[in-house]
PDB file of C-alpha atoms in Angstrom:
ATOM      1  CA  GLN A 714      50.606 -52.199  34.745  1.00 56.00           C
ATOM      2  CA  GLY A 715      52.852 -53.829  32.235  1.00 62.00           C
ATOM      3  CA  GLN A 716      50.079 -55.637  30.443  1.00 65.00           C
ATOM      4  CA  LEU A 717      49.608 -54.581  26.840  1.00 63.00           C
ATOM      5  CA  TRP A 718      45.819 -55.033  26.841  1.00 60.00           C
ATOM      6  CA  LEU A 719      45.514 -52.635  29.777  1.00 57.00           C
ATOM      7  CA  GLU A 720      47.275 -49.767  28.012  1.00 68.00           C
ATOM      8  CA  LYS A 721      45.321 -46.842  26.602  1.00 74.00           C
ATOM      9  CA  PRO A 722      44.844 -46.488  22.846  1.00 81.00           C
ATOM     10  CA  PRO A 723      47.623 -44.531  21.154  1.00 84.00           C
ATOM     11  CA  LEU A 724      45.904 -41.777  19.136  1.00 87.00           C
ATOM     12  CA  VAL A 725      45.498 -39.015  21.711  1.00 87.00           C
ATOM     13  CA  PRO A 726      48.887 -39.423  23.481  1.00 85.00           C
ATOM     14  CA  VAL A 727      50.637 -39.472  20.088  1.00 88.00           C
ATOM     15  CA  LEU A 728      48.876 -36.298  18.891  1.00 90.00           C
ATOM     16  CA  TYR A 729      49.543 -34.414  22.110  1.00 88.00           C
ATOM     17  CA  GLY A 730      53.122 -35.718  22.112  1.00 89.00           C
ATOM     18  CA  ILE A 731      53.687 -34.380  18.599  1.00 92.00           C
ATOM     19  CA  ILE A 732      52.331 -31.000  19.652  1.00 91.00           C
ATOM     20  CA  THR A 733      54.571 -30.813  22.726  1.00 89.00           C
ATOM     21  CA  VAL A 734      57.675 -31.776  20.750  1.00 91.00           C
ATOM     22  CA  TYR A 735      57.192 -29.376  17.842  1.00 90.00           C
ATOM     23  CA  THR A 736      56.011 -26.231  19.614  1.00 88.00           C
ATOM     24  CA  ALA A 737      57.822 -23.607  21.672  1.00 88.00           C
ATOM     25  CA  ASN A 738      55.370 -23.551  24.603  1.00 89.00           C
ATOM     26  CA  PRO A 739      53.837 -27.028  25.074  1.00 87.00           C
ATOM     27  CA  GLU A 740      51.244 -26.087  27.702  1.00 86.00           C
ATOM     28  CA  ILE A 741      49.660 -23.292  25.680  1.00 89.00           C
ATOM     29  CA  SER A 742      49.830 -25.176  22.390  1.00 90.00           C
ATOM     30  CA  THR A 743      48.155 -28.303  23.776  1.00 89.00           C
ATOM     31  CA  ARG A 744      45.345 -26.204  25.246  1.00 87.00           C
ATOM     32  CA  ILE A 745      44.862 -24.382  21.941  1.00 90.00           C
ATOM     33  CA  PHE A 746      44.850 -27.734  20.107  1.00 91.00           C
ATOM     34  CA  SER A 747      42.214 -29.029  22.540  1.00 90.00           C
ATOM     35  CA  LEU A 748      40.162 -25.870  21.989  1.00 89.00           C
ATOM     36  CA  LEU A 749      40.369 -26.360  18.207  1.00 93.00           C
ATOM     37  CA  MET A 750      39.163 -29.937  18.617  1.00 93.00           C
ATOM     38  CA  SER A 751      36.238 -28.621  20.668  1.00 93.00           C
ATOM     39  CA  ILE A 752      35.331 -26.251  17.892  1.00 94.00           C
ATOM     40  CA  ILE A 753      35.340 -29.207  15.492  1.00 96.00           C
ATOM     41  CA  VAL A 754      32.929 -30.927  17.889  1.00 95.00           C
ATOM     42  CA  LEU A 755      30.583 -27.949  17.697  1.00 96.00           C
ATOM     43  CA  VAL A 756      30.719 -28.113  13.887  1.00 97.00           C
ATOM     44  CA  PHE A 757      29.766 -31.817  14.014  1.00 97.00           C
ATOM     45  CA  VAL A 758      26.973 -31.061  16.473  1.00 97.00           C
ATOM     46  CA  TYR A 759      25.592 -28.515  14.006  1.00 98.00           C
ATOM     47  CA  MET A 760      25.888 -30.961  11.103  1.00 97.00           C
ATOM     48  CA  TRP A 761      24.249 -33.811  13.020  1.00 95.00           C
ATOM     49  CA  ILE A 762      21.315 -31.766  14.330  1.00 97.00           C
ATOM     50  CA  TYR A 763      20.815 -30.197  10.890  1.00 97.00           C
ATOM     51  CA  LYS A 764      20.817 -33.663   9.380  1.00 95.00           C
ATOM     52  CA  ILE A 765      18.066 -34.694  11.791  1.00 94.00           C
ATOM     53  CA  THR A 766      15.868 -31.594  11.807  1.00 96.00           C
ATOM     54  CA  LYS A 767      16.670 -29.852   8.471  1.00 96.00           C
ATOM     55  CA  ASN A 768      16.284 -26.576  10.401  1.00 96.00           C
ATOM     56  CA  LYS A 769      19.197 -24.119  10.665  1.00 97.00           C
ATOM     57  CA  THR A 770      17.710 -22.271  13.631  1.00 97.00           C
ATOM     58  CA  ILE A 771      17.352 -25.396  15.793  1.00 97.00           C
ATOM     59  CA  SER A 772      20.852 -26.498  14.825  1.00 97.00           C
ATOM     60  CA  LEU A 773      22.380 -23.143  15.682  1.00 97.00           C
ATOM     61  CA  LEU A 774      20.477 -22.957  18.954  1.00 97.00           C
ATOM     62  CA  THR A 775      21.717 -26.408  19.874  1.00 97.00           C
ATOM     63  CA  VAL A 776      25.298 -25.367  19.192  1.00 97.00           C
ATOM     64  CA  ILE A 777      24.932 -22.199  21.251  1.00 97.00           C
ATOM     65  CA  ILE A 778      23.413 -24.096  24.181  1.00 96.00           C
ATOM     66  CA  THR A 779      26.192 -26.686  23.978  1.00 94.00           C
ATOM     67  CA  ALA A 780      28.927 -24.092  23.705  1.00 94.00           C
ATOM     68  CA  PHE A 781      27.780 -22.214  26.815  1.00 94.00           C
ATOM     69  CA  ASN A 782      27.231 -25.306  28.906  1.00 93.00           C
ATOM     70  CA  PRO A 783      29.633 -25.117  31.875  1.00 92.00           C
ATOM     71  CA  ILE A 784      30.616 -28.772  31.591  1.00 90.00           C
ATOM     72  CA  TYR A 785      31.459 -28.390  27.906  1.00 89.00           C
ATOM     73  CA  LEU A 786      33.390 -25.193  28.564  1.00 87.00           C
ATOM     74  CA  GLN A 787      35.445 -26.873  31.281  1.00 87.00           C
ATOM     75  CA  ARG A 788      36.131 -30.022  29.255  1.00 83.00           C
ATOM     76  CA  SER A 789      37.073 -28.044  26.133  1.00 82.00           C
ATOM     77  CA  GLN A 790      39.806 -26.137  27.948  1.00 80.00           C
ATOM     78  CA  VAL A 791      41.481 -29.203  29.520  1.00 81.00           C
ATOM     79  CA  VAL A 792      43.754 -31.534  27.616  1.00 78.00           C
ATOM     80  CA  ASN A 793      41.762 -34.781  27.521  1.00 80.00           C
ATOM     81  CA  THR A 794      40.692 -37.705  25.338  1.00 77.00           C
ATOM     82  CA  ASP A 795      36.944 -37.081  25.592  1.00 85.00           C
ATOM     83  CA  VAL A 796      37.002 -34.546  22.787  1.00 89.00           C
ATOM     84  CA  PHE A 797      38.446 -37.074  20.355  1.00 91.00           C
ATOM     85  CA  LEU A 798      35.862 -39.666  21.386  1.00 91.00           C
ATOM     86  CA  LEU A 799      33.091 -37.150  20.738  1.00 91.00           C
ATOM     87  CA  ILE A 800      34.565 -36.267  17.350  1.00 94.00           C
ATOM     88  CA  GLY A 801      34.602 -39.949  16.469  1.00 94.00           C
ATOM     89  CA  TRP A 802      31.006 -40.458  17.628  1.00 94.00           C
ATOM     90  CA  LEU A 803      29.526 -37.383  15.995  1.00 95.00           C
ATOM     91  CA  GLY A 804      31.524 -37.894  12.794  1.00 95.00           C
ATOM     92  CA  TYR A 805      30.260 -41.455  12.595  1.00 95.00           C
ATOM     93  CA  PHE A 806      26.632 -40.364  13.130  1.00 93.00           C
ATOM     94  CA  CYS A 807      27.047 -37.747  10.387  1.00 94.00           C
ATOM     95  CA  TYR A 808      28.729 -40.053   7.857  1.00 95.00           C
ATOM     96  CA  PHE A 809      27.660 -43.601   8.677  1.00 91.00           C
ATOM     97  CA  ARG A 810      26.022 -44.011   5.254  1.00 92.00           C
ATOM     98  CA  HIS A 811      29.421 -43.380   3.614  1.00 95.00           C
ATOM     99  CA  PHE A 812      31.505 -46.442   4.433  1.00 94.00           C
ATOM    100  CA  TRP A 813      35.027 -44.984   4.358  1.00 96.00           C
ATOM    101  CA  LYS A 814      34.149 -41.734   6.120  1.00 96.00           C
ATOM    102  CA  GLY A 815      32.189 -43.618   8.779  1.00 94.00           C
ATOM    103  CA  LEU A 816      35.057 -46.075   9.213  1.00 94.00           C
ATOM    104  CA  PHE A 817      37.523 -43.170   9.601  1.00 96.00           C
ATOM    105  CA  PHE A 818      35.470 -41.595  12.415  1.00 95.00           C
ATOM    106  CA  LEU A 819      34.875 -44.992  14.016  1.00 93.00           C
ATOM    107  CA  LEU A 820      38.657 -45.458  13.965  1.00 93.00           C
ATOM    108  CA  ILE A 821      39.147 -42.104  15.677  1.00 94.00           C
ATOM    109  CA  GLY A 822      36.699 -43.109  18.415  1.00 91.00           C
ATOM    110  CA  VAL A 823      38.248 -46.554  18.923  1.00 91.00           C
ATOM    111  CA  LEU A 824      41.809 -45.245  18.912  1.00 90.00           C
ATOM    112  CA  SER A 825      40.938 -42.565  21.456  1.00 90.00           C
ATOM    113  CA  LYS A 826      38.911 -44.584  24.003  1.00 86.00           C
ATOM    114  CA  SER A 827      39.047 -48.211  22.865  1.00 83.00           C
ATOM    115  CA  LEU A 828      35.692 -50.060  23.134  1.00 84.00           C
ATOM    116  CA  LEU A 829      33.712 -46.893  23.816  1.00 85.00           C
ATOM    117  CA  GLY A 830      34.442 -45.929  20.221  1.00 85.00           C
ATOM    118  CA  PHE A 831      32.177 -48.737  19.038  1.00 89.00           C
ATOM    119  CA  TYR A 832      29.046 -47.335  20.739  1.00 91.00           C
ATOM    120  CA  PRO A 833      27.789 -45.441  17.667  1.00 91.00           C
ATOM    121  CA  TRP A 834      28.143 -48.515  15.478  1.00 90.00           C
ATOM    122  CA  ILE A 835      26.269 -50.619  18.033  1.00 91.00           C
ATOM    123  CA  MET A 836      23.469 -47.982  18.267  1.00 90.00           C
ATOM    124  CA  ILE A 837      23.080 -47.789  14.467  1.00 89.00           C
ATOM    125  CA  PHE A 838      23.160 -51.582  14.193  1.00 91.00           C
ATOM    126  CA  LEU A 839      20.459 -51.981  16.832  1.00 91.00           C
ATOM    127  CA  TYR A 840      18.404 -49.215  15.268  1.00 89.00           C
ATOM    128  CA  THR A 841      18.451 -50.927  11.858  1.00 89.00           C
ATOM    129  CA  LEU A 842      17.358 -54.186  13.462  1.00 91.00           C
ATOM    130  CA  SER A 843      14.499 -52.596  15.401  1.00 86.00           C
ATOM    131  CA  PRO A 844      10.959 -52.910  14.036  1.00 84.00           C
ATOM    132  CA  TRP A 845      10.071 -49.186  14.399  1.00 74.00           C
TER     133      TRP A 845
END
């Protein structure tokens, strides 16, 4: 709409733009890139659940259930920004105790979906303030 604050964050369009410029078949290469990002999401799901439960079986079962979920299958095959937001969120949840790694994943989330990228930080902040 011509207003700078209404524009989308630049990370995802820049990445998909680089892929379309430097590949022979842009449609196939962007879908393959999106599929690779979805595989990275599954790796982070495994890491996060393993960090919580310390059980490989539960972590693997969670990844299998997530991978065969029809909504996840549909979203992983379409070129979208949701995958990058999920990578940012899960990466932050896995590495929030390491400042620079957590900041990197928070940056991925913010640069892919703006204020939605701050949700993990807000949740961890509220959790540390809670009396439980």
